[in-house]
Short mmCIF file of N, CA, C and O in Angstrom, two decimals:
data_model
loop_
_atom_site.label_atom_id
_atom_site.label_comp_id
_atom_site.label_asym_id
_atom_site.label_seq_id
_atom_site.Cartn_x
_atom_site.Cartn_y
_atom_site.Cartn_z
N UNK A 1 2.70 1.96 13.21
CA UNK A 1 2.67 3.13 12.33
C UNK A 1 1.72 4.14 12.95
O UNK A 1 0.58 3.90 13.34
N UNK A 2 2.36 5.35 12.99
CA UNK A 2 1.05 6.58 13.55
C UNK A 2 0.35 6.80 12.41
O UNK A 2 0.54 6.42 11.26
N UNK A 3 -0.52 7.50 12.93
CA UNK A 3 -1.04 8.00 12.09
C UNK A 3 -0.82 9.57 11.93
O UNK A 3 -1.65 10.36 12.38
N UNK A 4 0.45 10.01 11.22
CA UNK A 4 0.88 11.29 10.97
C UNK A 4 0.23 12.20 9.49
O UNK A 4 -0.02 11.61 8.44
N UNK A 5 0.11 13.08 9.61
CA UNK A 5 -0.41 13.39 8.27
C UNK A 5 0.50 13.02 7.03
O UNK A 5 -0.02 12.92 5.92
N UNK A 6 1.89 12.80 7.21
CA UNK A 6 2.72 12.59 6.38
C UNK A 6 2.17 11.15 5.13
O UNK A 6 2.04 11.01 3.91
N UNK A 7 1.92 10.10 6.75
CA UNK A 7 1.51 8.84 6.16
C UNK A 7 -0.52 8.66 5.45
O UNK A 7 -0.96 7.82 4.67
N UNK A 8 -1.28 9.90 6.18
CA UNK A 8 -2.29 9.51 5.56
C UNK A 8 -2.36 10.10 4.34
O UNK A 8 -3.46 10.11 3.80
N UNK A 9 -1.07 10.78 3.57
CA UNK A 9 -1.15 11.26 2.29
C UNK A 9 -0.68 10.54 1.47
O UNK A 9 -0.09 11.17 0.59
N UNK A 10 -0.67 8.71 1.28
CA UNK A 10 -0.14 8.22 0.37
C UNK A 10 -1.15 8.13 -0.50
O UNK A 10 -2.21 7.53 -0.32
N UNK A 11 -0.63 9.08 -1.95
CA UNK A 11 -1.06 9.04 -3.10
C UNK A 11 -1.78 7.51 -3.81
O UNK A 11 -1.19 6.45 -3.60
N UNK A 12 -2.80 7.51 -4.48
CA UNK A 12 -3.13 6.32 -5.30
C UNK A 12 -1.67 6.19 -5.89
O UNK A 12 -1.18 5.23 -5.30
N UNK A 13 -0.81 6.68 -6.73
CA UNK A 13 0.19 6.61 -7.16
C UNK A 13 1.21 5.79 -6.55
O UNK A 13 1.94 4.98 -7.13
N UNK A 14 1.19 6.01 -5.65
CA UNK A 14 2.43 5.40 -4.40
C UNK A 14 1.89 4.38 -3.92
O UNK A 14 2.55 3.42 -3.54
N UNK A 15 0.00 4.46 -3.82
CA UNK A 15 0.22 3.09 -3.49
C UNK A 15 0.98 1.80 -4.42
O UNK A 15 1.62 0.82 -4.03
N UNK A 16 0.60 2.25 -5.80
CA UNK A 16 0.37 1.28 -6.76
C UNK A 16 2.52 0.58 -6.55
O UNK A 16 3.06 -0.52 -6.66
N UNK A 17 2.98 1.93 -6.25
CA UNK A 17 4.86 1.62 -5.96
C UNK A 17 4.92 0.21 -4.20
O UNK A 17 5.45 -0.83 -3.79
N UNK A 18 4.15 1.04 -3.94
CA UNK A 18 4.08 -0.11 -2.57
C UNK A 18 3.96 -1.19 -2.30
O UNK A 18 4.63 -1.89 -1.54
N UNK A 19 2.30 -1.63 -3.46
CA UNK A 19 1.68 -3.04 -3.75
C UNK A 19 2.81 -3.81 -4.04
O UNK A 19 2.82 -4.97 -3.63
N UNK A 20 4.09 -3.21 -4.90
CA UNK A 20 4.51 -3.89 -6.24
C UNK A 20 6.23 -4.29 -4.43
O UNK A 20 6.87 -5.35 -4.41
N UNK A 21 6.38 -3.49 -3.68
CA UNK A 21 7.90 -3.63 -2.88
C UNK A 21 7.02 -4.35 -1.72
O UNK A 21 7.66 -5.21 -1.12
N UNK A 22 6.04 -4.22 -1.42
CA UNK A 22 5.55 -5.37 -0.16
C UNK A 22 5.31 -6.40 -1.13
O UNK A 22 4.65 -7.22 -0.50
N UNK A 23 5.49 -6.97 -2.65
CA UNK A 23 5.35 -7.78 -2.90
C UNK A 23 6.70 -8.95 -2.85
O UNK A 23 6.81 -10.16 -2.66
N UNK A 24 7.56 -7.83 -3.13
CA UNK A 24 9.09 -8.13 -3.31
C UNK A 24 10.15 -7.95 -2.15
O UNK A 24 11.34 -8.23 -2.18
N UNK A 25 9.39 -7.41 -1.14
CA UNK A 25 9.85 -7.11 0.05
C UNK A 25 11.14 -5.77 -0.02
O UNK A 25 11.30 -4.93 0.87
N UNK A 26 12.01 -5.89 -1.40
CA UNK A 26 13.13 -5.11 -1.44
C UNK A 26 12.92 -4.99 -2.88
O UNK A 26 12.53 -5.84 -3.67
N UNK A 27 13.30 -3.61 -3.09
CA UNK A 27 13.99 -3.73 -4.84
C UNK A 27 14.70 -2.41 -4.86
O UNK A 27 14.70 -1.47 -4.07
N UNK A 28 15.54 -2.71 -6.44
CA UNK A 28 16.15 -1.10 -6.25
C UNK A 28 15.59 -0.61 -7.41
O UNK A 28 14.83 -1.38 -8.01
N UNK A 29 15.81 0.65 -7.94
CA UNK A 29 14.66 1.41 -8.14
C UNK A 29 14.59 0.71 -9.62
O UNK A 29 13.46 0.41 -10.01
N UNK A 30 16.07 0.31 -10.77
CA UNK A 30 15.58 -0.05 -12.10
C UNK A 30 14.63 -1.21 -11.57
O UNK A 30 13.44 -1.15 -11.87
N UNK A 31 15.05 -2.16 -10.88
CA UNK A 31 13.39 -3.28 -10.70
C UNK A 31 12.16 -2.30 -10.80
O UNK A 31 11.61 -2.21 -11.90
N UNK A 32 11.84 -1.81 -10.09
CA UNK A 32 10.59 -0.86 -9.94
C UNK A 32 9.98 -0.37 -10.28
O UNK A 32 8.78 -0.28 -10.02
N UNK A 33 11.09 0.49 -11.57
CA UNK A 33 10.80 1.11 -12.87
C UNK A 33 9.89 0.16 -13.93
O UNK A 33 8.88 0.36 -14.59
N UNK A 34 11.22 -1.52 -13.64
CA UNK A 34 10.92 -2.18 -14.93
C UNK A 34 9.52 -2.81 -14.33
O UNK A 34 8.63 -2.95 -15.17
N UNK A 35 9.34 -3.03 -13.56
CA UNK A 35 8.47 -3.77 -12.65
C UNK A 35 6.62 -2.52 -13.04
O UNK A 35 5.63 -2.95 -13.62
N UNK A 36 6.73 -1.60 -12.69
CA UNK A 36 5.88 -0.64 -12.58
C UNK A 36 5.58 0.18 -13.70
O UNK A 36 4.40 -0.05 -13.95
N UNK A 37 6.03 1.01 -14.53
CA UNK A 37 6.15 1.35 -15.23
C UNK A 37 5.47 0.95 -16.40
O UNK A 37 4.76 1.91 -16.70
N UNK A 38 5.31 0.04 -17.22
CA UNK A 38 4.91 -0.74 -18.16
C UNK A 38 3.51 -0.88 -17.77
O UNK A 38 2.85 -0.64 -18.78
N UNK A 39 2.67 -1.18 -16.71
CA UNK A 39 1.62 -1.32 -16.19
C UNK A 39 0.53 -0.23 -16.19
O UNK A 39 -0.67 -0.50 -16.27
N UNK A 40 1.15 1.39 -16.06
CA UNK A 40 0.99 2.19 -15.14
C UNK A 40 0.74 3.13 -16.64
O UNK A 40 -0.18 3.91 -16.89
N UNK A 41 1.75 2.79 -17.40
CA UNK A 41 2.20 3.71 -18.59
C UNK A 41 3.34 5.38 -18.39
O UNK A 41 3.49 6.46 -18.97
N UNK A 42 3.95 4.53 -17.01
CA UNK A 42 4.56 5.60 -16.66
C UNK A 42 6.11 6.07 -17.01
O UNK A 42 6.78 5.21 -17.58
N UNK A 43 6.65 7.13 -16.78
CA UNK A 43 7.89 7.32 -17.24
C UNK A 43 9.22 6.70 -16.25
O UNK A 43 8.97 6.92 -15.06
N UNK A 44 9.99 6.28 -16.37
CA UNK A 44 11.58 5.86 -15.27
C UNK A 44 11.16 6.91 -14.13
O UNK A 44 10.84 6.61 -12.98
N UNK A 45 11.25 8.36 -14.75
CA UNK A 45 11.53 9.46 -13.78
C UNK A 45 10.39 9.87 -12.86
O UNK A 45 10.51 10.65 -11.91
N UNK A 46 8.81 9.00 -13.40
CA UNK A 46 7.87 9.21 -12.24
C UNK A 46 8.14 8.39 -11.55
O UNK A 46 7.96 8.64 -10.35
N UNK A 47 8.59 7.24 -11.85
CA UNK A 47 8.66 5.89 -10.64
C UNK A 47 9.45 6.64 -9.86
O UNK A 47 8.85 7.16 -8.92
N UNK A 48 10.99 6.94 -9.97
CA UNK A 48 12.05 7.62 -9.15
C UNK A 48 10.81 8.84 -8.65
O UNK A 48 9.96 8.08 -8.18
N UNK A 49 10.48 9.67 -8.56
CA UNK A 49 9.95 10.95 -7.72
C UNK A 49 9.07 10.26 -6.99
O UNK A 49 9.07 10.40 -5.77
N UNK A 50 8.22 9.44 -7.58
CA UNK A 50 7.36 8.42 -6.18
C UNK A 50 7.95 7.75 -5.37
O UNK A 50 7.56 7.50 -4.22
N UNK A 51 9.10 7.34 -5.98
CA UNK A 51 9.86 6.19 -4.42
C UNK A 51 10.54 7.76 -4.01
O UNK A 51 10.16 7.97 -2.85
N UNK A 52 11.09 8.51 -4.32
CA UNK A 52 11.69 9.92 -3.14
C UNK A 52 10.41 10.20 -2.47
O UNK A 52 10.51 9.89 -1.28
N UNK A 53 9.31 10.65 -2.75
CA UNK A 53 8.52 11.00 -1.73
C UNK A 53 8.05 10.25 -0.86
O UNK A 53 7.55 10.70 0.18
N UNK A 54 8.12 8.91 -1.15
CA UNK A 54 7.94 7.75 -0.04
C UNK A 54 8.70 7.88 0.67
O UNK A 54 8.44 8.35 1.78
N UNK A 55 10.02 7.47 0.27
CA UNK A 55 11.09 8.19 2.09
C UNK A 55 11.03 9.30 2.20
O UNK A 55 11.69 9.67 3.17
N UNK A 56 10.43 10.28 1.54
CA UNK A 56 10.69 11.71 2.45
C UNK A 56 9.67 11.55 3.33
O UNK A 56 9.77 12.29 4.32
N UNK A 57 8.54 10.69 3.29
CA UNK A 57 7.12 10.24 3.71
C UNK A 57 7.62 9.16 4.74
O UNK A 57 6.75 8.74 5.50
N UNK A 58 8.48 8.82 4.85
CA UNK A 58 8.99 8.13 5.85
C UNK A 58 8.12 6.44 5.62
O UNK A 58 8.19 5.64 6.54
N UNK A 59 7.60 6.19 4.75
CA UNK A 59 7.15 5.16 4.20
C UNK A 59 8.45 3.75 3.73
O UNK A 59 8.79 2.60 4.02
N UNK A 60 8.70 4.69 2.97
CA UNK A 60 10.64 3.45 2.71
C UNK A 60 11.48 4.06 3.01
O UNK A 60 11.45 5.28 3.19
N UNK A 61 12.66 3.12 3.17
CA UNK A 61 14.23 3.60 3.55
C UNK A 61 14.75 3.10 2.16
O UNK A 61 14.16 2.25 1.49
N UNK A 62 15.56 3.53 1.91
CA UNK A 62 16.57 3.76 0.78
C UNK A 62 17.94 3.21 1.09
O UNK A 62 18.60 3.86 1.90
N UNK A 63 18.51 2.11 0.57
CA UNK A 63 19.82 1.89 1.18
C UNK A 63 20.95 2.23 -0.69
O UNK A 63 20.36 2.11 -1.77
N UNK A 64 22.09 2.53 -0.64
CA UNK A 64 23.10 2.54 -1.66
C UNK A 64 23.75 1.75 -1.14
O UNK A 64 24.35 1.76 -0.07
N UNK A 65 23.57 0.47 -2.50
CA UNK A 65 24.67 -0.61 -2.82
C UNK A 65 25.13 -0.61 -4.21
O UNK A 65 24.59 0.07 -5.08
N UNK A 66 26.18 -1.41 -4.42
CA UNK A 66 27.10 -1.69 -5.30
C UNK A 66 26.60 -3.00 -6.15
O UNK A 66 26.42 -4.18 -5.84
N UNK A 67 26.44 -2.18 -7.49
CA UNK A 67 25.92 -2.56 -8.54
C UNK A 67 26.52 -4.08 -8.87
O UNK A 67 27.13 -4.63 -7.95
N UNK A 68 26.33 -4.90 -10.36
CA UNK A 68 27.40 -5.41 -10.63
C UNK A 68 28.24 -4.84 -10.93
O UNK A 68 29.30 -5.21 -10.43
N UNK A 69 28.30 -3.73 -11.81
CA UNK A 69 29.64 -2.83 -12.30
C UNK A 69 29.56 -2.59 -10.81
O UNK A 69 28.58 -2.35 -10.11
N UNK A 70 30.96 -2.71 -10.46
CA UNK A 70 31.46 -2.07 -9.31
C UNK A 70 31.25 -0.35 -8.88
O UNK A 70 30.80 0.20 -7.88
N UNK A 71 31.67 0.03 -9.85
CA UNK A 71 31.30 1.68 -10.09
C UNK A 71 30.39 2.22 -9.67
O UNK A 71 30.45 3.25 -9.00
N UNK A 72 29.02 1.41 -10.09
CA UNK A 72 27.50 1.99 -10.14
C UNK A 72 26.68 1.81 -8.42
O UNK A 72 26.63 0.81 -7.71
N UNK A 73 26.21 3.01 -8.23
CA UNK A 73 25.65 2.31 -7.08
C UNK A 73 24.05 2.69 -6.84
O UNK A 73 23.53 3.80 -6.80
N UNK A 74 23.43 1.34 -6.69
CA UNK A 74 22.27 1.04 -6.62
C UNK A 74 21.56 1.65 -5.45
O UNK A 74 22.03 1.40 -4.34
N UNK A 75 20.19 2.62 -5.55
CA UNK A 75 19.37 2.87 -4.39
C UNK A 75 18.49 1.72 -4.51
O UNK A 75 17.88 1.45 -5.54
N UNK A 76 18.44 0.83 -3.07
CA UNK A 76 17.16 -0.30 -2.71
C UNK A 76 16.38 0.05 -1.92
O UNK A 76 16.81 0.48 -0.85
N UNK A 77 14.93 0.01 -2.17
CA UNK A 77 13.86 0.31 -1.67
C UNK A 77 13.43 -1.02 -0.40
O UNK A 77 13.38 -2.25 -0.45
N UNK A 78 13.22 -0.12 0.52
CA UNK A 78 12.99 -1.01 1.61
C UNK A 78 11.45 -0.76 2.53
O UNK A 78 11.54 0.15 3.35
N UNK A 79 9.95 -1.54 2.47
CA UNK A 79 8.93 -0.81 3.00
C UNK A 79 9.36 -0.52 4.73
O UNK A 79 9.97 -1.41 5.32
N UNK A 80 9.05 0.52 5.32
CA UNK A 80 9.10 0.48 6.59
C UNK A 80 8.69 0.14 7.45
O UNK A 80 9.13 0.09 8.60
N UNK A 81 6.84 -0.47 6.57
CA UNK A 81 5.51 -0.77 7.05
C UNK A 81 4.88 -1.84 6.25
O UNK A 81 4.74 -1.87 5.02
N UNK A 82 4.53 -2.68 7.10
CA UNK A 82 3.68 -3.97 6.38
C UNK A 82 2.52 -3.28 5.76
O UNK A 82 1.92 -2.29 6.16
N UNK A 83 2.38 -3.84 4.92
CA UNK A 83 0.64 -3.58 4.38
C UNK A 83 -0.26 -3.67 4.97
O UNK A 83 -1.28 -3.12 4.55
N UNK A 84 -0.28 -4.35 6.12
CA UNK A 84 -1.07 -4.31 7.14
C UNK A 84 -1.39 -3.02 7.95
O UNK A 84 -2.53 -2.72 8.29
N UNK A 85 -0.26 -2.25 8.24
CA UNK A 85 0.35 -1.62 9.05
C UNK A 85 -0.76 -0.02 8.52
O UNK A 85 -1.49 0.67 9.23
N UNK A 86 -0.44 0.10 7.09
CA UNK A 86 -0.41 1.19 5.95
C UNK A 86 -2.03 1.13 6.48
O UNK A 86 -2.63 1.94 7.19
N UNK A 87 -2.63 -0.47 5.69
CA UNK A 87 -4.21 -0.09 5.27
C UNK A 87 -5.13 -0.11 6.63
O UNK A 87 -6.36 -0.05 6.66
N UNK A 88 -4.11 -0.24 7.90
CA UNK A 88 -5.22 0.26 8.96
C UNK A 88 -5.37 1.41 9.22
O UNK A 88 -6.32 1.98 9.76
N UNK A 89 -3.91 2.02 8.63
CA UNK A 89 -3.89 4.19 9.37
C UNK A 89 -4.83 4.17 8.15
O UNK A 89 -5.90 4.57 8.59
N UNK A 90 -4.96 3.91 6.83
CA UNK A 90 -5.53 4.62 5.51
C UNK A 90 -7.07 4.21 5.75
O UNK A 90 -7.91 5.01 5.33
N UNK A 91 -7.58 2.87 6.49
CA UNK A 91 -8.78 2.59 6.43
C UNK A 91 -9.37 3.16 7.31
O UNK A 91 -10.55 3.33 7.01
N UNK A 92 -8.96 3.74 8.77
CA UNK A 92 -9.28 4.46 9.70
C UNK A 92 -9.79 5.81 9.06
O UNK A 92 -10.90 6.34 9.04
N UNK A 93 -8.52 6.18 8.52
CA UNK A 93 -8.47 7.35 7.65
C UNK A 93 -10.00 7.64 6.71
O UNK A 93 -10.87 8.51 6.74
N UNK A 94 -9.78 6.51 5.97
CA UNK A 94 -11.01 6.66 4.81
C UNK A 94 -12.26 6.66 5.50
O UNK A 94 -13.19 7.40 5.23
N UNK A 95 -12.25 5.78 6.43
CA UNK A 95 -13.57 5.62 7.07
C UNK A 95 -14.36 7.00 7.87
O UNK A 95 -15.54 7.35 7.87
N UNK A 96 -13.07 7.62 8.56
CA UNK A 96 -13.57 8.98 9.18
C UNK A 96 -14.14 9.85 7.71
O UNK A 96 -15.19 10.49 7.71
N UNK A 97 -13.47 9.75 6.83
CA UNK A 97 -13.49 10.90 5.90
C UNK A 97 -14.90 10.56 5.36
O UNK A 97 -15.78 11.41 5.53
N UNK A 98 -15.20 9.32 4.69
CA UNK A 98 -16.23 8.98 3.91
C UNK A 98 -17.49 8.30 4.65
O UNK A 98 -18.61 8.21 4.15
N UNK A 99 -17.18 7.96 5.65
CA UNK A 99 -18.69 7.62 6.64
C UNK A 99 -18.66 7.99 7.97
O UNK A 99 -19.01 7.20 8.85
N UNK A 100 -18.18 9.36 8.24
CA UNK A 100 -18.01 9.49 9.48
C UNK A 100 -17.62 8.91 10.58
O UNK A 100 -18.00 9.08 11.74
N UNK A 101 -16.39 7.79 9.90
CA UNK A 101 -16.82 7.17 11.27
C UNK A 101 -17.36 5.69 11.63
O UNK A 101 -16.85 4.97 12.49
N UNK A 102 -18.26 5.43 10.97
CA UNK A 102 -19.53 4.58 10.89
C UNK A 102 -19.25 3.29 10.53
O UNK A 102 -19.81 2.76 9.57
N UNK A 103 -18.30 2.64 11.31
CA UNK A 103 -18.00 0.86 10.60
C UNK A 103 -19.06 0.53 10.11
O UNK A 103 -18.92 0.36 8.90
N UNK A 104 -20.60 0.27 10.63
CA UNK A 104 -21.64 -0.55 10.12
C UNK A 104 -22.27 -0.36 8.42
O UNK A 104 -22.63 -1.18 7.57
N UNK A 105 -22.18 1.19 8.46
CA UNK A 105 -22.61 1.65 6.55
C UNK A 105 -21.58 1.65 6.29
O UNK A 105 -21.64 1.50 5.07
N UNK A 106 -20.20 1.73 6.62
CA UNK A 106 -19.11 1.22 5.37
C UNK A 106 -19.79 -0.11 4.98
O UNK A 106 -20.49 -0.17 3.97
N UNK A 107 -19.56 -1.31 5.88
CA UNK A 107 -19.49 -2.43 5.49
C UNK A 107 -20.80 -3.24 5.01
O UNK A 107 -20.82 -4.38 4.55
N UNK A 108 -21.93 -2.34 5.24
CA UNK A 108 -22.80 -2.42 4.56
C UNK A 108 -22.87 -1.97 2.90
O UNK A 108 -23.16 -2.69 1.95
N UNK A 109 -22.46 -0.34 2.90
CA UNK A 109 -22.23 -0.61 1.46
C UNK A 109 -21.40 -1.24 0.70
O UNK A 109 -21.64 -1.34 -0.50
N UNK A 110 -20.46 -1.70 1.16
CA UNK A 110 -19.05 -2.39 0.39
C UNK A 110 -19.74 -3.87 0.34
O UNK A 110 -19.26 -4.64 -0.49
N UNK A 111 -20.86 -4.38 1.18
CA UNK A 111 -21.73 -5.59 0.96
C UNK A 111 -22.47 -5.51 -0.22
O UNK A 111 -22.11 -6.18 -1.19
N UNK A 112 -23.88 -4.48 -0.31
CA UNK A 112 -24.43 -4.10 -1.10
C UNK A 112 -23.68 -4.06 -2.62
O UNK A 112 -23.98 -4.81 -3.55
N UNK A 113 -22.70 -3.08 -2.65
CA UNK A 113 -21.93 -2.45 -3.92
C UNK A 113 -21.40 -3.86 -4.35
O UNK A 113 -21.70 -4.34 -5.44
N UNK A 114 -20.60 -4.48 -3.45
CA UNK A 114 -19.82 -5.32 -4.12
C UNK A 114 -19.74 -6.27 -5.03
O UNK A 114 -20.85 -6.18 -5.54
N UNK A 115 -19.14 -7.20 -5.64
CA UNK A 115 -19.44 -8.24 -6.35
C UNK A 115 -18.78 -9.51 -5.25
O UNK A 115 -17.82 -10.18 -5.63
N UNK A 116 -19.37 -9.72 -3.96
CA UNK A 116 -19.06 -10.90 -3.40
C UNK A 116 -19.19 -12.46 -3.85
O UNK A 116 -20.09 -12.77 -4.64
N UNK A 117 -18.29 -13.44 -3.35
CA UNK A 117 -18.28 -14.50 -4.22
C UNK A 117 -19.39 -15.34 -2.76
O UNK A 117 -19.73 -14.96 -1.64
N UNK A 118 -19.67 -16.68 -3.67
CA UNK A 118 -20.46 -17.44 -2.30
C UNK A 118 -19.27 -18.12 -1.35
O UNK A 118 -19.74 -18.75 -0.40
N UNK A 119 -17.95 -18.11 -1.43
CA UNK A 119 -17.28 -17.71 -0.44
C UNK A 119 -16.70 -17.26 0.29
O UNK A 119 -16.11 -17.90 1.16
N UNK A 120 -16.65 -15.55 0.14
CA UNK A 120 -16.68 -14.52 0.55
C UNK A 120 -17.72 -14.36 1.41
O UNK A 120 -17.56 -14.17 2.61
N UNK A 121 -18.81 -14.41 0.84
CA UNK A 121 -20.12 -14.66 1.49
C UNK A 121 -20.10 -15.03 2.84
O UNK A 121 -20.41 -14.56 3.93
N UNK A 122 -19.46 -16.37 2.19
CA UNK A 122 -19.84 -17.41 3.86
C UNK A 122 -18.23 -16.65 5.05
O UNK A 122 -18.33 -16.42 6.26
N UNK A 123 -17.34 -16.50 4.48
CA UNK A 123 -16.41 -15.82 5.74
C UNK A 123 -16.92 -14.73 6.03
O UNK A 123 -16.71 -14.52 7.22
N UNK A 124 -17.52 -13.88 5.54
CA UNK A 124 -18.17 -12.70 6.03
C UNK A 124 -19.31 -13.01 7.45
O UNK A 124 -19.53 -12.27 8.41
N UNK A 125 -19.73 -13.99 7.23
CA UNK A 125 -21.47 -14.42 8.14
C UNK A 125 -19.97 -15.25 9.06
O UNK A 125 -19.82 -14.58 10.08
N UNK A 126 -19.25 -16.02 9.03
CA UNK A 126 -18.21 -16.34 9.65
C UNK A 126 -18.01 -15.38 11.12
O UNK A 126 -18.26 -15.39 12.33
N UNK A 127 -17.31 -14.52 9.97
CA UNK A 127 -16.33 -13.14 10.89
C UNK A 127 -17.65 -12.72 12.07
O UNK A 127 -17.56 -12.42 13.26
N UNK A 128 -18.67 -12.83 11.32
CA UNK A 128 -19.43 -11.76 11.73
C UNK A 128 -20.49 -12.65 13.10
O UNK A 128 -21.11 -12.06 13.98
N UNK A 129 -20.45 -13.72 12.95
CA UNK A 129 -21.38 -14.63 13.84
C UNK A 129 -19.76 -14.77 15.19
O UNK A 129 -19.97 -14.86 16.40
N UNK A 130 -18.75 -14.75 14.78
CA UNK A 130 -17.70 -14.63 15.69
C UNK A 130 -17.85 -13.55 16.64
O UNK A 130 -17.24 -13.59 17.71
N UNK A 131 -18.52 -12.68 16.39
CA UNK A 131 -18.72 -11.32 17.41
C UNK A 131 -18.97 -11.50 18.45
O UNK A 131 -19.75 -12.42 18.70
N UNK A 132 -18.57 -10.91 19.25
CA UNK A 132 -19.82 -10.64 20.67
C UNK A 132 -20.37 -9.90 20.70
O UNK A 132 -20.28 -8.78 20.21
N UNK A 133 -21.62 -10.74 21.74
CA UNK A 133 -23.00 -10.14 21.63
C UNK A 133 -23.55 -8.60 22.79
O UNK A 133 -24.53 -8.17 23.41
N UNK A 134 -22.15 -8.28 22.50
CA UNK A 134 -22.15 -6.59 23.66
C UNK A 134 -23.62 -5.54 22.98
O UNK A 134 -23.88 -4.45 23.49
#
C-alpha cells in the first residue's frame, strides 16, 4: 500500500466499516449495514456513503452479484488491504503528524498513558531486549 493522500484520509468512520470487512474478509453492503449500524447508531445510507468513499479511496473493490431473488443484485465489499497493510501507512502517518517523527516518545507515552497488562508488560521488555545494540 502507498502511502497516497487518498489512503492517509481514512476517516475514524471508515475505519470503524473496515474493522468490521477485515473481520469478515467479504460482505455486501445489507451485512454491513446490519453488522455496523446498530453499534455506531448509524443510518443504512451512512454505512452505503462510507463503503462508496472507500472504493473511490481505492481502499475496497465492490463486486455486483446476484441476490437470492434472482432479480436483485448485491454490491460485495472486498478490503484491498490487510489491516496490516492500512495501520502501517496510518501509523507512519500519525507518528509524523503527532511526534514528529519520534518512535521513542510515541512509545513511551503510549507506555506511560496506557493501561498495560503484566503480560503486555513482559512482550514489550521481550520485543524490546530483541533489539540490536546499534
Amino acid at each position: 500500500m502507498s502511502k497516497s493522500k487518498k489512503t492517509e484520509k481514512i476517516s475514524d468512520s471508515e475505519w470503524k466499516i473496515m474493522h468490521f470487512l477485515w473481520e469478515k474478509n467479504r460482505a455486501s453492503a445489507n451485512e454491513t449495514v446490519e453488522a455496523v449500524c446498530p453499534e455506531n447508531d448509524w443510518t443504512p445510507q451512512t454505512v452505503r456513503t462510507l463503503l462508496t468513499r472507500l472504493v473511490d479511496k481505492g481502499i475496497l473493490k465492490v463486486e455486483k452479484e446476484r441476490g437470492k431473488e434472482k432479480e436483485h443484485l448485491n454490491c460485495v465489499y472486498t478490503p484491498l488491504y490487510s489491516r496490516k497493510q492500512c495501520v502501517r501507512v496510518h501509523g507512519e502517518s500519525f507518528l509524523q503528524r503527532v511526534f514528529a517523527g519520534n518512535t521513542s516518545e510515541l512509545l513511551v507515552h503510549f507506555v506511560q498513558e496506557g493501561d498495560l497488562t503484566p503480560e503486555q508488560i513482559k512482550k514489550l521488555r521481550r520485543l524490546l531486549e530483541e533489539l540490536p545494540d546499534d
